[in-house]
PDB file of C-alpha atoms in Angstrom:
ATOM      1  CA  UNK V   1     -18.372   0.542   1.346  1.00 58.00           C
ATOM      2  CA  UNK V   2     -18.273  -2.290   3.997  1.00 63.00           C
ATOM      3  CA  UNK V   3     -16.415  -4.426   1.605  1.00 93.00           C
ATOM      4  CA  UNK V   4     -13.464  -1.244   1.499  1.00 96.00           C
ATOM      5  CA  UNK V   5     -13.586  -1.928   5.326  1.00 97.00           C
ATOM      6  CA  UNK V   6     -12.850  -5.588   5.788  1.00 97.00           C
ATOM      7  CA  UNK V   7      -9.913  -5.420   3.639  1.00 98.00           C
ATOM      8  CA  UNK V   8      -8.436  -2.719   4.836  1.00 98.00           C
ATOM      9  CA  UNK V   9      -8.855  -4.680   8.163  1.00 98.00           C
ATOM     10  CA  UNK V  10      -7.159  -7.306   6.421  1.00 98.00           C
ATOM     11  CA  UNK V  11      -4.365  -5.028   5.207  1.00 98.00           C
ATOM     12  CA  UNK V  12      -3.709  -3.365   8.713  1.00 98.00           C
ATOM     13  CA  UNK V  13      -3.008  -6.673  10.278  1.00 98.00           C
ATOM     14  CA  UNK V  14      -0.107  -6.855   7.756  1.00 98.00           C
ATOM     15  CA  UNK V  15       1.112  -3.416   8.769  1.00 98.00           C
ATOM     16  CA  UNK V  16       0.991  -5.142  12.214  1.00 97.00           C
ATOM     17  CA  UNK V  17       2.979  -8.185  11.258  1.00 98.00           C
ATOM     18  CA  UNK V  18       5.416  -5.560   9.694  1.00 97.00           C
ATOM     19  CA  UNK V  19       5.960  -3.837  12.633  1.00 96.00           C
ATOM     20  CA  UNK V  20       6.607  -6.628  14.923  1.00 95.00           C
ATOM     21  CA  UNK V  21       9.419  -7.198  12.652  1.00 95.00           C
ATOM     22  CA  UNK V  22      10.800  -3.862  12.945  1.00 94.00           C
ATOM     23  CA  UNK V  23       9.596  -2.373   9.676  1.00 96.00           C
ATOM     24  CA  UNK V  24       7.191   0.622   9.206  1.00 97.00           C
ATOM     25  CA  UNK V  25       3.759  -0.619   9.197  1.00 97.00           C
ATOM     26  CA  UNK V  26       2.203  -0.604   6.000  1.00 98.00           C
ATOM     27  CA  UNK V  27       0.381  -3.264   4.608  1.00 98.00           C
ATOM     28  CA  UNK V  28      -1.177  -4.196   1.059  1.00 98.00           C
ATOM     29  CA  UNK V  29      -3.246  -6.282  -0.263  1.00 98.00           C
ATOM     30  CA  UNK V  30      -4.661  -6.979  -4.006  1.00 98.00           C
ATOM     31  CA  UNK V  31      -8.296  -7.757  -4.148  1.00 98.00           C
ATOM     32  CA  UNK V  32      -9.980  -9.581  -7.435  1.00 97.00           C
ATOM     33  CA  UNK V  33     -13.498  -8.139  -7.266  1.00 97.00           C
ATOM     34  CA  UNK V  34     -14.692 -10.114  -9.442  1.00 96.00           C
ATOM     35  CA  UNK V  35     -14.354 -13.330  -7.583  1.00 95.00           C
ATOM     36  CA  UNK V  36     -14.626 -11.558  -4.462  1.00 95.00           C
ATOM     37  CA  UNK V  37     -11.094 -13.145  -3.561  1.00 96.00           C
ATOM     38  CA  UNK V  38      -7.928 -11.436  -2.083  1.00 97.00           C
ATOM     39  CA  UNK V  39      -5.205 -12.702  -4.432  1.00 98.00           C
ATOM     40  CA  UNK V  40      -2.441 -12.026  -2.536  1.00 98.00           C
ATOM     41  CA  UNK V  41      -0.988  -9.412   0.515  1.00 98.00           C
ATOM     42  CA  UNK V  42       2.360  -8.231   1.708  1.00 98.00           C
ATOM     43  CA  UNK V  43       3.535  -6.295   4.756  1.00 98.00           C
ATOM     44  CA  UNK V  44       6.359  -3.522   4.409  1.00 98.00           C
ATOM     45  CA  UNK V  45      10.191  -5.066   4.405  1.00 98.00           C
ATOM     46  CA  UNK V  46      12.912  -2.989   3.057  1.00 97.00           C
ATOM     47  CA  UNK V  47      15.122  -3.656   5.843  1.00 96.00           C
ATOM     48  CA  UNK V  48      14.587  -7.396   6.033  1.00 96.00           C
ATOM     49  CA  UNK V  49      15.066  -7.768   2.266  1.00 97.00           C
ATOM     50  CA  UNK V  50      18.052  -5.198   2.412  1.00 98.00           C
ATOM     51  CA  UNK V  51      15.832  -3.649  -0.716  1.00 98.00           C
ATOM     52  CA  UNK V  52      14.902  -0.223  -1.052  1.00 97.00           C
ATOM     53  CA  UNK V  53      12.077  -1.082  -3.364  1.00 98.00           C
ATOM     54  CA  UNK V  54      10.598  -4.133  -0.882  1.00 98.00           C
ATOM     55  CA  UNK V  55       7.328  -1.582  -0.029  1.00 98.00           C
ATOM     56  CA  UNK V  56       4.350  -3.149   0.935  1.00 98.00           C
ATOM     57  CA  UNK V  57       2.746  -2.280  -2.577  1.00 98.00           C
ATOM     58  CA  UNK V  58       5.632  -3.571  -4.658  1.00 98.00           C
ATOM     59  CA  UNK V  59       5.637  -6.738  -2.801  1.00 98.00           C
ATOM     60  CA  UNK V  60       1.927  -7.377  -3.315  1.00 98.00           C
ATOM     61  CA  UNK V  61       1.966  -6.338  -6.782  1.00 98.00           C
ATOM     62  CA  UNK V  62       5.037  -8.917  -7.351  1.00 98.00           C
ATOM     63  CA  UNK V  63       3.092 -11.627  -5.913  1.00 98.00           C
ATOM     64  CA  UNK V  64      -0.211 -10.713  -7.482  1.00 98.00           C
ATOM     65  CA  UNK V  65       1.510 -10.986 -10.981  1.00 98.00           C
ATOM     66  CA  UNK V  66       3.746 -14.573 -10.088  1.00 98.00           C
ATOM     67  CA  UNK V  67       0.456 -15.779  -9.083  1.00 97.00           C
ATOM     68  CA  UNK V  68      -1.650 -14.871 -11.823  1.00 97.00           C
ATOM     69  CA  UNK V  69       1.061 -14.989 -14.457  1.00 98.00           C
ATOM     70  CA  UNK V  70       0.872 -11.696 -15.772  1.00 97.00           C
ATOM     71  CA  UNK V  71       2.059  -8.223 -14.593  1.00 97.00           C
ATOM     72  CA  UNK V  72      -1.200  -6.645 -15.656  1.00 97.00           C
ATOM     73  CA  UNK V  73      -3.409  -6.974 -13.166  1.00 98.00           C
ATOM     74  CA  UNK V  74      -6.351  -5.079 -14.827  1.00 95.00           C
ATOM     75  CA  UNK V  75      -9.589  -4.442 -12.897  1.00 93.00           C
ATOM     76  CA  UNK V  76      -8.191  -5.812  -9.645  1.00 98.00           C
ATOM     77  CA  UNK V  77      -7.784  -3.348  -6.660  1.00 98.00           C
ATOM     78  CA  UNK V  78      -5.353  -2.666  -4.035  1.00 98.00           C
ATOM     79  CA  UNK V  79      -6.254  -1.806  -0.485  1.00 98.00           C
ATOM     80  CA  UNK V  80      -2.969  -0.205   1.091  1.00 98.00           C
ATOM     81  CA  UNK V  81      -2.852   1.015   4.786  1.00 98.00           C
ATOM     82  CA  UNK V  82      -0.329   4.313   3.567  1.00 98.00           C
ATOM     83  CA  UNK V  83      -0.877   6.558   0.542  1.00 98.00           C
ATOM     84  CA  UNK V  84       1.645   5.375  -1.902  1.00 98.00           C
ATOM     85  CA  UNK V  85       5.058   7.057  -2.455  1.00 98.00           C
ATOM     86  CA  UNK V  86       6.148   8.103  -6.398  1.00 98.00           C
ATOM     87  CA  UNK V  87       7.935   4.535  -6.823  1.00 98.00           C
ATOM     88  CA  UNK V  88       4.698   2.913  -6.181  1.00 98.00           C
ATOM     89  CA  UNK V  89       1.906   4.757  -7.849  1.00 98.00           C
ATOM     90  CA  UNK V  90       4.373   4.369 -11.004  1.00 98.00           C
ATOM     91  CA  UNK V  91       4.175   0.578 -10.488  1.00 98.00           C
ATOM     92  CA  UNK V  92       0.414   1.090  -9.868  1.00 98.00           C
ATOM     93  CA  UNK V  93      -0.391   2.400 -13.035  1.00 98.00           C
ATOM     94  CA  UNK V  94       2.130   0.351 -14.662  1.00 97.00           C
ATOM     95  CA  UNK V  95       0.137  -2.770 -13.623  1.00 98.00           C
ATOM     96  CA  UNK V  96      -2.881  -1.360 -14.783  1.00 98.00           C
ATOM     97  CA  UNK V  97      -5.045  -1.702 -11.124  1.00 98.00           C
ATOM     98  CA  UNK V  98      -8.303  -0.840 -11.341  1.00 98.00           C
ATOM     99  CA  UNK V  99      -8.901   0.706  -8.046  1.00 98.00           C
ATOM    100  CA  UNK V 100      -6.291   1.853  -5.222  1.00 98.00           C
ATOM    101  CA  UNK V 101      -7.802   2.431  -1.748  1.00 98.00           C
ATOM    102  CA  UNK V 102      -5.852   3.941   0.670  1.00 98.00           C
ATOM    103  CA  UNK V 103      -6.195   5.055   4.402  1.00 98.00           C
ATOM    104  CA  UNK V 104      -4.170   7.348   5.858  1.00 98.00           C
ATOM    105  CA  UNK V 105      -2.906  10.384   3.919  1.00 98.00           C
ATOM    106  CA  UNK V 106       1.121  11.083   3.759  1.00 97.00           C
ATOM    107  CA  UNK V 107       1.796  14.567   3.201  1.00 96.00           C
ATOM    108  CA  UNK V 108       5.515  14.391   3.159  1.00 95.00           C
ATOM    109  CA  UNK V 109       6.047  11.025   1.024  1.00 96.00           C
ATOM    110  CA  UNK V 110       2.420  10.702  -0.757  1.00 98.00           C
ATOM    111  CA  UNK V 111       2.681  10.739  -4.140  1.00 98.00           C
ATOM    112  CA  UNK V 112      -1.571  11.023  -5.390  1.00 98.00           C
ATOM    113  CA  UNK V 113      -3.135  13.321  -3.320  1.00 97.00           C
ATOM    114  CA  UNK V 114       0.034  14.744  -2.154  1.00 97.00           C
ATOM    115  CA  UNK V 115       3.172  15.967  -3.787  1.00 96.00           C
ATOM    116  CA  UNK V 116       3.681  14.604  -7.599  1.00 96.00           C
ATOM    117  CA  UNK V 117      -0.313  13.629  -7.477  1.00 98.00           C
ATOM    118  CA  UNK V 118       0.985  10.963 -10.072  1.00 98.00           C
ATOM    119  CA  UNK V 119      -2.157  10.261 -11.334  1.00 98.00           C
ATOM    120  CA  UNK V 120      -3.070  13.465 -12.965  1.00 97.00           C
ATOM    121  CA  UNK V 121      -0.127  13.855 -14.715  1.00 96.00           C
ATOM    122  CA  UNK V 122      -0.594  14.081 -18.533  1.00 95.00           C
ATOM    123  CA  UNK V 123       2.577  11.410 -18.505  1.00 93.00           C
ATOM    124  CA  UNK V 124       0.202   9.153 -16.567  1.00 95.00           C
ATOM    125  CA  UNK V 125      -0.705   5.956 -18.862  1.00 91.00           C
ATOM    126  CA  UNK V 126      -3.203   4.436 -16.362  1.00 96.00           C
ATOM    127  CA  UNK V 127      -5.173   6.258 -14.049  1.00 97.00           C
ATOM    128  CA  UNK V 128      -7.249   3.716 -11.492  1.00 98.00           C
ATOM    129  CA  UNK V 129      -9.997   4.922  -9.406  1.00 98.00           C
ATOM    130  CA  UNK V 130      -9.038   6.515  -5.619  1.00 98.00           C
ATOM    131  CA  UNK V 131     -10.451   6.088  -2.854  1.00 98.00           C
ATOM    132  CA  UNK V 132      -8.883   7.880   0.139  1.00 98.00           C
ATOM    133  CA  UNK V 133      -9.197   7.854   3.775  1.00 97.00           C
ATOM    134  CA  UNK V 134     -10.719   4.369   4.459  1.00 98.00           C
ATOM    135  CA  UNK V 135      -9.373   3.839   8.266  1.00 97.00           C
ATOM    136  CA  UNK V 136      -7.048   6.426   7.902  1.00 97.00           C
ATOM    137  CA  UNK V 137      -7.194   7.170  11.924  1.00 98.00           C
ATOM    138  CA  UNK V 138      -6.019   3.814  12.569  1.00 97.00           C
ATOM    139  CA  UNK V 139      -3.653   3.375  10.022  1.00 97.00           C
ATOM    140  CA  UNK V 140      -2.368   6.968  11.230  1.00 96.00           C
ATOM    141  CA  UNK V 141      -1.912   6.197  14.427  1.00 97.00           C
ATOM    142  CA  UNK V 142      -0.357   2.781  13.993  1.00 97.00           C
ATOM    143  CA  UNK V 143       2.345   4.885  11.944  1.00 96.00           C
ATOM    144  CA  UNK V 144       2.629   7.419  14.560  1.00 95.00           C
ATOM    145  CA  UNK V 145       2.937   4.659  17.490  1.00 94.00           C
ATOM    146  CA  UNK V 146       5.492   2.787  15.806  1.00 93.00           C
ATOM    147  CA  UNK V 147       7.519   5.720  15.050  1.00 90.00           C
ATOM    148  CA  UNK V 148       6.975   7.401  18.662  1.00 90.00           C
ATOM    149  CA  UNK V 149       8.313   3.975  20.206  1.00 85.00           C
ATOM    150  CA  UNK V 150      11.676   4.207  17.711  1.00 78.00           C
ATOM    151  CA  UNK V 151      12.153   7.398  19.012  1.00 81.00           C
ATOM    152  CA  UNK V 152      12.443   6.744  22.657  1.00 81.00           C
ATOM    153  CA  UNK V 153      14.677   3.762  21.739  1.00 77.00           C
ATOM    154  CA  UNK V 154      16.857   6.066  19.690  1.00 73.00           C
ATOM    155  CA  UNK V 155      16.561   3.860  16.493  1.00 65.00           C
ATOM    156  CA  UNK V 156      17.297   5.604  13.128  1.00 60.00           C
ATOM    157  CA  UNK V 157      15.144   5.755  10.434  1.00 58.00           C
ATOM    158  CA  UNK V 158      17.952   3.037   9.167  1.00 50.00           C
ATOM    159  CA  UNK V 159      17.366   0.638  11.404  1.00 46.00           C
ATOM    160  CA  UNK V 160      20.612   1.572  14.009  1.00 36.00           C
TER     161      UNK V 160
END
């Protein structure tokens, strides 16, 4: 879908802003379909916050629900530039999205197509619809960049 395109355009150029401040780049934003409107968008920032849960997803889901009053945000979709780890497809589901697309896969820390596949768990009270893959190359090597360039400056995955 074009539509799946722009946004996750518009969701990469928060992994970018993430990056420049020294954070993986992921980026997320929540989409209202219905009014063809993104509600809100969030870049990656656990080490800014000093908070292990500040994920791009979390972030945007936080602001989606201040915003709109309410941390069910039924029907409305989130574009994110990384598959989503454990912590956030539980948050997912807990907010009741409608629709998660993702681009690139993450084999080790993926937590719906890889590893826990959250979704199809029989514990799983809310199971949006997936779309995978949507400018995953970019998104992949954005990750792969950034991390490449911490490596040759000796940075930890902690920040050091």
């Amino acid at each position: 879908m074009e539509d799946d395109i722009d946004l996750m355009h518009k969701a990469l150029e928060k992994a970018r802003e993430a990056a420049l401040s020294g954070e993986v780049p992921i980026g997320a934003l929540i989409y209202d379909p219905s009014s063809k409107t993104v509600v809100t968008s969030a870049g990656n920032a656990p080490i800014s916050l000093h908070d292990a849960t500040a994920h791009a997803e979390i972030r945007a889901l936080r602001a989606a629900g201040e915003q709109l009053g309410n941390y069910r945000l039924t029907d409305l979709w989130l574009y994110v530039t990384l598959e989503p780890c454990a912590m956030c497809a539980g948050a997912i589901s807990h907010a009741r999205i409608g629709r998660v697309i993702y681009g690139a896969p993450d084999p080790k820390g993926g937590a719906i197509a890889h590893g826990p596949k959250f979704f199809a768990q029989l514990t799983c009270h809310w199971k949006p619809e997936v779309i995978a893959g949507v400018l995953a190359e970019e998104s992949s090597a954005m990750l792969k960049s950034f991390f490449k360039a911490r490596r040759r400056k000796g940075v930890t995955d902690d920040g050091q």
